[in-house]
């Protein structure tokens, strides 16, 4: 049976082409998800989803590339119109994944990467369990502390909050398919890349369409 794709009321049945895979890269704040995804996207043929956020842009960030920066009212409107695949409040700011581009890419056979927090990943898992869920771990809580401090954007109180949240969040690793420890960045990127390539090489009902060309 061909795989069907159901995302919050959207239904696609792709006869002609293998649908894309949805890779969800998630983990506590400061583990290096963003850094890994920035490198990963240069090494694999996939689309990195651009999230919507109510956070103020940082100096280097570009509208529509880093995020879609919106007001609280816009964010509420997007939720009420069913435009978000998932959304969460992460340390006081709201973040969500626009549904339409993700659905369109998957339908067209393109792989999509979501770099999102754990609350969001769990929502995606409920709506789209066929996704591939990858948990990024820091080498240790102490190294996580150093990384968050090194990023220079958090106060001591905010660092303490993120570390206590991280300890709780790590328990959710059980819900994921794979984990990668982000110790040496290059190795972590290579491991995430290896997971994506292994997933693409899985023999399943859909991939058996390749048999056609050998008959
Ligand atoms: P996240 O997206 O998970 O919140 P970031 O990608 O912003 O995390 O990374 C947090 C900080 O840690 C950044 O300053 C980043 O440069 C640094 N970092 C990421 N990966 C590594 C690594 N493997 N070794 C050392 N520092 C890293
Ligand atoms: P930052 O503000 O540092 O860019 O991101 C803060 C946190 O929000 C990170 O953990 C990041 O993964 C998460 N995040 C970014 N976009 C989304 C999203 O669309 N949905 C969810 N749930 N989390 C997101």
Coordinates of C-alpha atoms and ligand atoms in Angstrom, one line a residue:
X1 CA 0.0 0.0 0.0
X2 CA 1.3 3.4 -0.9
X3 CA 1.9 5.7 2.1
X4 CA -0.6 8.4 2.6
X5 CA 0.2 11.7 4.3
X6 CA -2.2 13.2 6.7
X7 CA -1.4 16.5 8.5
X8 CA -4.1 18.1 10.5
X9 CA -6.9 17.7 8.0
X10 CA -4.6 17.8 4.9
X11 CA -4.7 14.6 2.9
X12 CA -2.4 13.8 0.1
X13 CA -2.2 10.6 -1.8
X14 CA 0.9 10.6 -4.0
X15 CA 0.6 8.2 -6.8
X16 CA 3.3 9.3 -9.2
X17 CA 6.1 10.0 -6.9
X18 CA 7.6 9.0 -3.5
X19 CA 6.6 11.7 -1.0
X20 CA 9.3 13.6 0.9
X21 CA 10.4 12.7 4.4
X22 CA 9.9 15.0 7.3
X23 CA 12.9 15.2 9.6
X24 CA 12.3 16.8 13.0
X25 CA 15.5 18.0 14.7
X26 CA 14.8 18.9 18.3
X27 CA 16.4 19.1 21.7
X28 CA 16.9 21.5 24.6
X29 CA 17.8 25.1 24.0
X30 CA 21.6 25.6 23.4
X31 CA 22.4 22.0 22.3
X32 CA 23.3 23.2 18.8
X33 CA 20.2 22.4 16.8
X34 CA 20.4 25.6 14.8
X35 CA 24.2 25.2 14.2
X36 CA 23.8 21.6 13.1
X37 CA 20.9 22.4 10.7
X38 CA 22.9 25.3 9.1
X39 CA 25.6 22.8 8.2
X40 CA 23.3 20.0 7.3
X41 CA 21.3 21.9 4.8
X42 CA 24.5 22.4 2.7
X43 CA 25.0 18.6 2.7
X44 CA 21.7 17.1 1.9
X45 CA 18.9 18.0 -0.6
X46 CA 16.2 19.2 1.7
X47 CA 14.2 22.3 2.6
X48 CA 14.7 23.9 6.0
X49 CA 11.3 25.1 7.2
X50 CA 11.2 28.8 8.1
X51 CA 9.2 29.3 11.3
X52 CA 7.0 32.1 12.4
X53 CA 7.9 33.9 15.6
X54 CA 6.7 36.8 17.8
X55 CA 10.4 37.3 19.0
X56 CA 12.2 40.5 18.1
X57 CA 14.7 39.9 15.3
X58 CA 18.4 39.7 16.2
X59 CA 20.9 41.9 14.3
X60 CA 22.0 39.3 11.8
X61 CA 18.5 37.9 11.1
X62 CA 16.7 38.3 7.8
X63 CA 12.9 38.3 7.5
X64 CA 11.6 35.3 5.6
X65 CA 15.0 33.6 5.9
X66 CA 15.7 33.3 9.6
X67 CA 12.1 33.5 10.6
X68 CA 8.8 35.3 9.6
X69 CA 8.7 37.9 12.4
X70 CA 5.0 38.6 13.3
X71 CA 2.9 40.3 16.0
X72 CA 1.0 38.4 18.6
X73 CA -2.2 39.2 16.7
X74 CA -0.8 37.8 13.5
X75 CA 0.2 34.7 15.3
X76 CA -3.2 34.2 16.8
X77 CA -4.8 34.7 13.4
X78 CA -2.5 32.1 11.9
X79 CA -3.5 29.6 14.7
X80 CA -7.3 30.3 14.2
X81 CA -7.0 29.8 10.5
X82 CA -5.3 26.4 11.0
X83 CA -2.1 27.6 9.3
X84 CA 0.4 26.1 11.7
X85 CA 1.5 22.5 11.8
X86 CA 2.6 23.0 15.5
X87 CA 3.3 25.9 17.8
X88 CA 4.8 26.5 21.2
X89 CA 5.8 29.2 23.7
X90 CA 9.5 28.9 24.1
X91 CA 11.0 31.0 27.0
X92 CA 8.4 33.8 26.5
X93 CA 8.3 33.9 22.7
X94 CA 5.9 32.1 20.4
X95 CA 7.1 30.0 17.5
X96 CA 5.2 27.9 14.9
X97 CA 5.7 26.0 11.7
X98 CA 3.7 27.3 8.7
X99 CA 1.8 24.2 7.4
X100 CA 1.3 25.0 3.7
X101 CA 5.0 25.1 2.6
X102 CA 5.8 21.9 4.5
X103 CA 2.8 20.1 2.9
X104 CA 3.7 21.3 -0.5
X105 CA 7.3 20.2 -0.3
X106 CA 6.4 16.8 1.0
X107 CA 3.8 16.3 -1.7
X108 CA 6.4 17.2 -4.3
X109 CA 8.8 14.6 -3.0
X110 CA 11.1 17.0 -1.3
X111 CA 12.5 16.3 2.2
X112 CA 11.8 18.9 4.8
X113 CA 13.7 19.7 8.0
X114 CA 12.0 21.2 11.0
X115 CA 14.3 22.7 13.7
X116 CA 11.9 23.1 16.6
X117 CA 11.6 22.7 20.4
X118 CA 10.4 19.6 22.1
X119 CA 6.8 20.7 22.7
X120 CA 6.5 21.3 19.0
X121 CA 8.1 18.0 18.1
X122 CA 5.7 16.1 20.2
X123 CA 2.8 17.9 18.5
X124 CA 4.2 17.0 15.1
X125 CA 4.6 13.4 16.2
X126 CA 0.9 13.2 17.1
X127 CA -0.3 14.6 13.7
X128 CA 2.4 13.0 11.6
X129 CA 4.0 9.9 13.2
X130 CA 5.7 9.0 10.0
X131 CA 8.1 11.9 10.6
X132 CA 11.7 11.0 11.6
X133 CA 12.4 12.5 15.1
X134 CA 16.0 13.2 15.9
X135 CA 17.0 14.4 19.4
X136 CA 20.2 16.5 19.8
X137 CA 21.9 16.0 23.1
X138 CA 24.7 18.1 24.6
X139 CA 27.8 16.2 25.7
X140 CA 27.0 17.2 29.3
X141 CA 24.9 19.6 31.3
X142 CA 28.1 21.5 32.1
X143 CA 28.9 21.9 28.4
X144 CA 25.4 23.0 27.7
X145 CA 25.8 25.7 30.4
X146 CA 29.0 26.9 28.6
X147 CA 27.3 27.0 25.2
X148 CA 24.3 28.9 26.4
X149 CA 26.6 31.4 28.2
X150 CA 28.9 31.6 25.1
X151 CA 25.9 32.6 23.0
X152 CA 25.9 35.7 25.1
X153 CA 22.1 36.3 24.8
X154 CA 21.0 35.0 28.2
X155 CA 21.2 36.3 31.8
X156 CA 22.3 34.0 34.6
X157 CA 18.7 33.5 35.7
X158 CA 17.7 32.6 32.2
X159 CA 20.6 30.2 31.9
X160 CA 19.6 28.5 35.1
X161 CA 16.0 28.2 33.8
X162 CA 17.1 26.6 30.5
X163 CA 19.4 24.1 32.3
X164 CA 16.6 23.0 34.7
X165 CA 14.2 22.7 31.7
X166 CA 16.9 20.8 29.7
X167 CA 17.1 18.2 32.5
X168 CA 13.3 17.6 32.2
X169 CA 13.2 17.8 28.4
X170 CA 15.9 15.1 28.0
X171 CA 13.4 12.6 29.4
X172 CA 11.3 13.0 26.3
X173 CA 14.1 11.3 24.2
X174 CA 11.9 8.2 24.6
X175 CA 9.5 9.7 22.0
X176 CA 12.2 10.0 19.4
X177 CA 13.6 7.7 16.8
X178 CA 17.3 8.7 16.9
X179 CA 19.7 10.7 19.1
X180 CA 22.9 12.5 18.3
X181 CA 25.3 13.8 20.9
X182 CA 26.6 17.2 19.6
X183 CA 30.2 17.1 21.0
X184 CA 32.5 17.7 18.0
X185 CA 30.3 19.7 15.6
X186 CA 31.6 18.0 12.4
X187 CA 30.8 14.5 13.8
X188 CA 27.3 15.5 14.9
X189 CA 26.5 17.0 11.5
X190 CA 27.9 13.8 9.8
X191 CA 25.8 11.6 12.1
X192 CA 22.6 13.5 11.4
X193 CA 23.4 13.4 7.7
X194 CA 23.9 9.6 8.0
X195 CA 20.5 9.2 9.7
X196 CA 18.8 11.1 6.9
X197 CA 20.6 9.0 4.2
X198 CA 19.8 5.7 6.0
X199 CA 16.1 6.7 6.2
X200 CA 16.0 7.5 2.5
X201 CA 17.5 4.1 1.7
X202 CA 14.9 2.2 3.7
X203 CA 13.1 -0.6 1.9
X204 CA 9.4 0.1 2.3
X205 CA 6.3 -0.4 0.2
X206 CA 6.8 3.0 -1.5
X207 CA 10.5 2.5 -2.4
X208 CA 9.6 -0.8 -4.1
X209 CA 8.5 1.2 -7.0
X210 CA 12.2 1.2 -8.0
X211 CA 11.6 -2.4 -9.0
X212 CA 9.7 -1.2 -12.1
X213 CA 12.9 -0.1 -13.8
X214 CA 14.5 -3.6 -13.4
X215 CA 11.6 -5.5 -14.9
Ligands
LIG1 P1 20.1 25.7 19.7 O1 19.7 26.0 18.3 O2 20.0 24.2 20.0 O3 19.5 26.6 20.7 P2 22.7 26.9 18.9 O4 22.9 26.2 17.5 O5 22.3 28.3 18.9 O6 21.7 26.0 19.8 O7 24.1 26.6 19.6 C1 24.3 27.2 21.0 C2 25.7 27.7 21.1 O8 26.6 26.5 21.1 C3 26.1 28.6 19.9 O9 27.0 29.6 20.4 C4 26.9 27.6 19.0 O10 27.9 28.3 18.2 C5 27.6 26.7 20.0 N1 27.8 25.3 19.5 C6 26.9 24.6 18.7 N2 27.5 23.3 18.5 C7 28.7 23.3 19.1 C8 29.7 22.3 19.2 N3 29.6 21.1 18.7 N4 30.8 22.6 20.0 C9 30.9 23.8 20.5 N5 30.0 24.8 20.5 C10 28.9 24.6 19.7
LIG2 P1 15.7 31.2 18.9 O1 14.8 32.3 19.5 O2 17.0 31.0 19.6 O3 15.8 31.3 17.4 O4 14.9 29.8 19.1 C1 14.4 29.4 20.4 C2 13.9 28.0 20.4 O5 12.7 28.0 19.6 C3 14.8 26.9 19.8 O6 14.8 25.8 20.7 C4 14.2 26.6 18.5 O7 14.4 25.2 18.1 C5 12.7 26.8 18.8 N1 11.9 27.0 17.6 C6 12.3 27.7 16.5 N2 11.3 27.6 15.6 C7 10.3 26.9 16.1 C8 9.0 26.5 15.7 O8 8.5 26.8 14.6 N3 8.3 25.7 16.6 C9 8.7 25.4 17.8 N4 8.0 24.6 18.5 N5 9.9 25.7 18.2 C10 10.7 26.5 17.4

